[in-house]
């Protein structure tokens, strides 16, 4: 990787002040549960006891996968570019939820196998017309992987410069649960079978075929060793771009919202490269996709939502955002025992 | 109970049309998980495939409990009226979350042991200055219980007449996890110990004392038999008022958002009186209070959120509301495969 990232965990000197403020709000100690932890995390990231979320932005990276043509998904590869148009027209689930909850939505062509021509609203960061099939050769070249990481970083740097301090990433790419399953298995030592799920809706037979194909792909490239080699060999352009986006967001000390299975696999790669990134991450939801629960456990992550969803796109990020906003709002808006004249717990 | 309620489950003739609309949205079948079930439920309640949520309202019922003076809470009874003032001044957690998520907030004095005098914004439905202690006598008289149910119904009827079609209920009352634990134990056959938790923050010793006191209270009134007798003997004015509010909301075919442990105990009483009420209920969150998980299982309820919270006030309702709104929004705003020109799943 040519681009380097400077990522540090936040300084914890402010922790006592944060805890004091939370514990003097008009509620029993700890009664806001997870929201208190999220509030404390954001305060640490922003080094303040009065945090602010500015210009929340959700970036969807879309790309195609050579493996999709081997029969790992019940959907045709065309669905990737069709869904990109759907995002641009505002008709997908993520559009509805981002609109409702006040997140800006950016759509990035990271490498869709389609010529969009002149099309309004699409960010062109195309690395290629889809990856190659790792049943035959590495999904991408080292140069392509580096370029994807740089592009992802550039997009986030531009958001940071415009004042955004909270960002989440979604993805679209028929075949990308396959890449994620292999990358997860290689980086966590969970057996491939436990990492491989039904994706967009495989039946039992399809799932069996997917598992066999992925195992074959892994055997073919057994010399890959490092996180970046795994990403290059089995990844997708959208996944690599997301890795760069995560790293740049942490370098800018932004709050990072992690979506579902694919987004978590990309996060896993980023966290292997720079473990300190974890301090900046809030996990939005646990997907129904096989493997995601284990992946979250591996990452030590507690997702905010568990709604049996398995859609990707950043839908988990968009739906969880009001909870993140609520954590910030109670820090800023709730009265303290003193200010409200409410008695604290009695000593016995 | 003098007041009668006419509550019917929604007609299911429209179910196929609802399922068709959900299944043709641009997403894999079932990929929105719980949100699809919530959407279908609201469609059924409103008998439409294009549901609308109007004037969402959260009503907080506050009242005091004789049992509080026996030492079942680490907080003094004064905290009830102090927190009522906090709600009226906008400084409590529920104020912050309701404001953020666009719910109107009403605060009702159901029977606080305090004379508020002239005070702006408080709905006066006071049944008495707190209940009596059920260590010595029934918490309220049959007349008081009936009156509380009627008052709760009246408040909701007025909301329905003003056009609100989605309502949730919160509560405040030092000592009210005790009432809820006994009522839960009597109506579910779970042993009292499994229903009794730390409330606003008892330590081990305090919890032990609370359990002994509640067991003593139950022994003293072993002749109580029916849900209404349980409510009269062990309930609180805010709990009884909430029972009436639930029943009236279901009679008006409103969407009902159920909050945490106390709100669920009140719902349990209401559902024993009119089982059809369950069709109208969405359970917002699972509290960290001991007993709530079992109570939700008993009710067959799947809560939307599990955030380790234990605050009451309706905070779970206010935080879950954007998910309910999201369910309605995807039904109305998401494109279908046909309208977006997206290919459906391939036949094998």
PDB file of C-alpha atoms in Angstrom, chain A residues 26-35 37 73-79 82-83 85-86 89-93 95-97 99-101 199-203 209 302-311 313 315 319-323 325-327 329-330 333-337 339-348, chain B residues 26-35 37 73-79 82-83 85-86 89-93 95-97 99-101 199-203 209 302-311 313 315 319-323 325-327 329-330 333-337 339-348:
ATOM      1  CA  UNK A  26     -31.374  13.094  35.887  1.00  0.00           C
ATOM      2  CA  UNK A  27     -31.548   9.301  35.658  1.00  0.00           C
ATOM      3  CA  UNK A  28     -30.360   6.379  37.761  1.00  0.00           C
ATOM      4  CA  UNK A  29     -26.674   5.522  37.266  1.00  0.00           C
ATOM      5  CA  UNK A  30     -26.209   3.646  34.002  1.00  0.00           C
ATOM      6  CA  UNK A  31     -29.932   3.707  33.184  1.00  0.00           C
ATOM      7  CA  UNK A  32     -29.371   4.748  29.570  1.00  0.00           C
ATOM      8  CA  UNK A  33     -27.292   1.630  28.972  1.00  0.00           C
ATOM      9  CA  UNK A  34     -25.679   1.457  25.549  1.00  0.00           C
ATOM     10  CA  UNK A  35     -26.461   5.094  24.807  1.00  0.00           C
ATOM     11  CA  UNK A  37     -21.319   4.110  26.142  1.00  0.00           C
ATOM     12  CA  UNK A  73     -25.793 -15.407  -6.168  1.00  0.00           C
ATOM     13  CA  UNK A  74     -29.414 -15.898  -7.176  1.00  0.00           C
ATOM     14  CA  UNK A  75     -29.303 -12.440  -8.779  1.00  0.00           C
ATOM     15  CA  UNK A  76     -27.674 -11.574 -12.103  1.00  0.00           C
ATOM     16  CA  UNK A  77     -24.723  -9.163 -12.129  1.00  0.00           C
ATOM     17  CA  UNK A  78     -26.948  -6.616 -13.902  1.00  0.00           C
ATOM     18  CA  UNK A  79     -28.653  -5.962 -10.591  1.00  0.00           C
ATOM     19  CA  UNK A  82     -29.702  -1.384 -11.848  1.00  0.00           C
ATOM     20  CA  UNK A  83     -29.550  -0.777  -8.113  1.00  0.00           C
ATOM     21  CA  UNK A  85     -29.667   3.767 -10.792  1.00  0.00           C
ATOM     22  CA  UNK A  86     -32.249   3.043  -8.100  1.00  0.00           C
ATOM     23  CA  UNK A  89     -33.376   7.958  -8.310  1.00  0.00           C
ATOM     24  CA  UNK A  90     -34.008   7.768  -4.563  1.00  0.00           C
ATOM     25  CA  UNK A  91     -36.028   4.535  -4.647  1.00  0.00           C
ATOM     26  CA  UNK A  92     -33.993   2.057  -2.612  1.00  0.00           C
ATOM     27  CA  UNK A  93     -34.412   1.239   1.074  1.00  0.00           C
ATOM     28  CA  UNK A  95     -32.590   6.261   0.256  1.00  0.00           C
ATOM     29  CA  UNK A  96     -35.781   6.115   2.283  1.00  0.00           C
ATOM     30  CA  UNK A  97     -33.972   5.648   5.600  1.00  0.00           C
ATOM     31  CA  UNK A  99     -33.783  10.777   3.887  1.00  0.00           C
ATOM     32  CA  UNK A 100     -35.864  10.111   6.994  1.00  0.00           C
ATOM     33  CA  UNK A 101     -32.933  10.370   9.379  1.00  0.00           C
ATOM     34  CA  UNK A 199     -26.341 -13.649   0.652  1.00  0.00           C
ATOM     35  CA  UNK A 200     -29.295 -12.164  -1.214  1.00  0.00           C
ATOM     36  CA  UNK A 201     -31.280 -15.380  -0.831  1.00  0.00           C
ATOM     37  CA  UNK A 202     -29.640 -18.645  -1.959  1.00  0.00           C
ATOM     38  CA  UNK A 203     -31.559 -21.858  -1.336  1.00  0.00           C
ATOM     39  CA  UNK A 209     -22.522 -24.678  -4.430  1.00  0.00           C
ATOM     40  CA  UNK A 302     -21.798  -4.699  20.175  1.00  0.00           C
ATOM     41  CA  UNK A 303     -24.232  -3.728  17.416  1.00  0.00           C
ATOM     42  CA  UNK A 304     -26.929  -1.173  18.224  1.00  0.00           C
ATOM     43  CA  UNK A 305     -29.675  -2.953  16.281  1.00  0.00           C
ATOM     44  CA  UNK A 306     -30.647  -6.555  15.596  1.00  0.00           C
ATOM     45  CA  UNK A 307     -33.560  -6.473  13.210  1.00  0.00           C
ATOM     46  CA  UNK A 308     -33.022  -9.660  11.159  1.00  0.00           C
ATOM     47  CA  UNK A 309     -32.094  -7.498   8.176  1.00  0.00           C
ATOM     48  CA  UNK A 310     -29.722  -8.621   5.404  1.00  0.00           C
ATOM     49  CA  UNK A 311     -29.776  -5.944   2.766  1.00  0.00           C
ATOM     50  CA  UNK A 313     -26.522  -0.664   1.151  1.00  0.00           C
ATOM     51  CA  UNK A 315     -29.412   0.476   5.640  1.00  0.00           C
ATOM     52  CA  UNK A 319     -31.529   3.155  10.719  1.00  0.00           C
ATOM     53  CA  UNK A 320     -29.153   3.287  13.696  1.00  0.00           C
ATOM     54  CA  UNK A 321     -28.249   6.933  13.208  1.00  0.00           C
ATOM     55  CA  UNK A 322     -31.064   8.350  15.396  1.00  0.00           C
ATOM     56  CA  UNK A 323     -29.710   6.301  18.326  1.00  0.00           C
ATOM     57  CA  UNK A 325     -27.875  11.279  17.636  1.00  0.00           C
ATOM     58  CA  UNK A 326     -29.847  10.474  20.811  1.00  0.00           C
ATOM     59  CA  UNK A 327     -26.606   9.674  22.651  1.00  0.00           C
ATOM     60  CA  UNK A 329     -28.421  14.873  22.450  1.00  0.00           C
ATOM     61  CA  UNK A 330     -28.803  13.551  25.984  1.00  0.00           C
ATOM     62  CA  UNK A 333     -29.761  18.650  26.484  1.00  0.00           C
ATOM     63  CA  UNK A 334     -30.586  16.619  29.590  1.00  0.00           C
ATOM     64  CA  UNK A 335     -30.746  18.385  32.933  1.00  0.00           C
ATOM     65  CA  UNK A 336     -28.441  17.435  35.795  1.00  0.00           C
ATOM     66  CA  UNK A 337     -29.736  16.562  39.269  1.00  0.00           C
ATOM     67  CA  UNK A 339     -29.993  22.031  37.590  1.00  0.00           C
ATOM     68  CA  UNK A 340     -33.389  20.275  37.776  1.00  0.00           C
ATOM     69  CA  UNK A 341     -33.596  20.151  41.578  1.00  0.00           C
ATOM     70  CA  UNK A 342     -34.031  16.377  41.619  1.00  0.00           C
ATOM     71  CA  UNK A 343     -32.824  14.387  44.654  1.00  0.00           C
ATOM     72  CA  UNK A 344     -30.105  11.841  44.102  1.00  0.00           C
ATOM     73  CA  UNK A 345     -29.993   8.310  45.423  1.00  0.00           C
ATOM     74  CA  UNK A 346     -30.310   8.087  49.228  1.00  0.00           C
ATOM     75  CA  UNK A 347     -27.419   6.884  51.314  1.00  0.00           C
ATOM     76  CA  UNK A 348     -28.301   3.950  53.543  1.00  0.00           C
TER      77      UNK A 348
ATOM     78  CA  UNK B  26     -36.358  -3.551  -4.569  1.00  0.00           C
ATOM     79  CA  UNK B  27     -34.730  -5.858  -2.013  1.00  0.00           C
ATOM     80  CA  UNK B  28     -34.298  -9.586  -1.577  1.00  0.00           C
ATOM     81  CA  UNK B  29     -37.346 -11.327  -0.100  1.00  0.00           C
ATOM     82  CA  UNK B  30     -37.532 -10.690   3.620  1.00  0.00           C
ATOM     83  CA  UNK B  31     -34.313  -8.635   3.646  1.00  0.00           C
ATOM     84  CA  UNK B  32     -35.795  -5.871   5.807  1.00  0.00           C
ATOM     85  CA  UNK B  33     -36.511  -8.396   8.562  1.00  0.00           C
ATOM     86  CA  UNK B  34     -38.422  -6.989  11.519  1.00  0.00           C
ATOM     87  CA  UNK B  35     -39.287  -3.795   9.656  1.00  0.00           C
ATOM     88  CA  UNK B  37     -43.339  -7.350  10.051  1.00  0.00           C
ATOM     89  CA  UNK B  73     -36.391   2.027  46.231  1.00  0.00           C
ATOM     90  CA  UNK B  74     -33.085   3.787  46.760  1.00  0.00           C
ATOM     91  CA  UNK B  75     -34.803   7.049  45.800  1.00  0.00           C
ATOM     92  CA  UNK B  76     -37.146   9.066  48.010  1.00  0.00           C
ATOM     93  CA  UNK B  77     -40.772   9.494  46.961  1.00  0.00           C
ATOM     94  CA  UNK B  78     -40.081  13.183  46.348  1.00  0.00           C
ATOM     95  CA  UNK B  79     -38.291  12.203  43.157  1.00  0.00           C
ATOM     96  CA  UNK B  82     -39.371  16.456  41.060  1.00  0.00           C
ATOM     97  CA  UNK B  83     -39.184  14.440  37.861  1.00  0.00           C
ATOM     98  CA  UNK B  85     -41.309  19.178  36.984  1.00  0.00           C
ATOM     99  CA  UNK B  86     -38.273  18.045  35.022  1.00  0.00           C
ATOM    100  CA  UNK B  89     -39.255  21.879  31.904  1.00  0.00           C
ATOM    101  CA  UNK B  90     -38.029  19.632  29.068  1.00  0.00           C
ATOM    102  CA  UNK B  91     -34.925  18.358  30.872  1.00  0.00           C
ATOM    103  CA  UNK B  92     -35.460  14.612  31.208  1.00  0.00           C
ATOM    104  CA  UNK B  93     -34.190  11.903  28.865  1.00  0.00           C
ATOM    105  CA  UNK B  95     -37.972  15.032  26.593  1.00  0.00           C
ATOM    106  CA  UNK B  96     -34.721  14.908  24.654  1.00  0.00           C
ATOM    107  CA  UNK B  97     -35.663  11.783  22.709  1.00  0.00           C
ATOM    108  CA  UNK B  99     -38.170  16.180  20.793  1.00  0.00           C
ATOM    109  CA  UNK B 100     -35.534  14.599  18.541  1.00  0.00           C
ATOM    110  CA  UNK B 101     -37.923  12.088  17.029  1.00  0.00           C
ATOM    111  CA  UNK B 199     -35.572  -0.907  39.857  1.00  0.00           C
ATOM    112  CA  UNK B 200     -33.794   2.430  39.879  1.00  0.00           C
ATOM    113  CA  UNK B 201     -30.649   0.852  41.332  1.00  0.00           C
ATOM    114  CA  UNK B 202     -30.990  -1.248  44.499  1.00  0.00           C
ATOM    115  CA  UNK B 203     -27.884  -2.993  45.760  1.00  0.00           C
ATOM    116  CA  UNK B 209     -35.362  -6.526  51.277  1.00  0.00           C
ATOM    117  CA  UNK B 302     -40.285  -9.186  20.086  1.00  0.00           C
ATOM    118  CA  UNK B 303     -38.896  -5.830  21.191  1.00  0.00           C
ATOM    119  CA  UNK B 304     -37.348  -3.565  18.540  1.00  0.00           C
ATOM    120  CA  UNK B 305     -34.453  -2.414  20.720  1.00  0.00           C
ATOM    121  CA  UNK B 306     -32.255  -3.973  23.379  1.00  0.00           C
ATOM    122  CA  UNK B 307     -30.014  -1.240  24.690  1.00  0.00           C
ATOM    123  CA  UNK B 308     -29.548  -2.271  28.341  1.00  0.00           C
ATOM    124  CA  UNK B 309     -31.685   0.692  29.378  1.00  0.00           C
ATOM    125  CA  UNK B 310     -33.810   0.755  32.557  1.00  0.00           C
ATOM    126  CA  UNK B 311     -35.232   4.226  32.842  1.00  0.00           C
ATOM    127  CA  UNK B 313     -40.546   7.442  31.227  1.00  0.00           C
ATOM    128  CA  UNK B 315     -37.704   6.500  26.662  1.00  0.00           C
ATOM    129  CA  UNK B 319     -36.075   5.894  20.786  1.00  0.00           C
ATOM    130  CA  UNK B 320     -37.824   3.149  18.815  1.00  0.00           C
ATOM    131  CA  UNK B 321     -40.176   5.496  17.005  1.00  0.00           C
ATOM    132  CA  UNK B 322     -37.871   6.177  14.024  1.00  0.00           C
ATOM    133  CA  UNK B 323     -37.827   2.426  13.307  1.00  0.00           C
ATOM    134  CA  UNK B 325     -41.574   5.420  10.956  1.00  0.00           C
ATOM    135  CA  UNK B 326     -38.996   3.662   8.757  1.00  0.00           C
ATOM    136  CA  UNK B 327     -41.321   0.669   8.360  1.00  0.00           C
ATOM    137  CA  UNK B 329     -41.796   4.965   4.936  1.00  0.00           C
ATOM    138  CA  UNK B 330     -40.374   2.000   3.042  1.00  0.00           C
ATOM    139  CA  UNK B 333     -41.482   5.434  -0.725  1.00  0.00           C
ATOM    140  CA  UNK B 334     -39.436   2.449  -1.911  1.00  0.00           C
ATOM    141  CA  UNK B 335     -39.492   1.569  -5.597  1.00  0.00           C
ATOM    142  CA  UNK B 336     -40.769  -1.793  -6.800  1.00  0.00           C
ATOM    143  CA  UNK B 337     -38.712  -4.050  -9.090  1.00  0.00           C
ATOM    144  CA  UNK B 339     -40.936   0.733 -11.307  1.00  0.00           C
ATOM    145  CA  UNK B 340     -37.135   0.801 -10.863  1.00  0.00           C
ATOM    146  CA  UNK B 341     -36.321  -1.588 -13.714  1.00  0.00           C
ATOM    147  CA  UNK B 342     -34.408  -3.949 -11.421  1.00  0.00           C
ATOM    148  CA  UNK B 343     -34.239  -7.662 -12.275  1.00  0.00           C
ATOM    149  CA  UNK B 344     -35.749 -10.077  -9.801  1.00  0.00           C
ATOM    150  CA  UNK B 345     -34.228 -13.308  -8.560  1.00  0.00           C
ATOM    151  CA  UNK B 346     -33.265 -15.742 -11.349  1.00  0.00           C
ATOM    152  CA  UNK B 347     -35.089 -19.034 -11.742  1.00  0.00           C
ATOM    153  CA  UNK B 348     -32.782 -22.034 -11.726  1.00  0.00           C
TER     154      UNK B 348
END
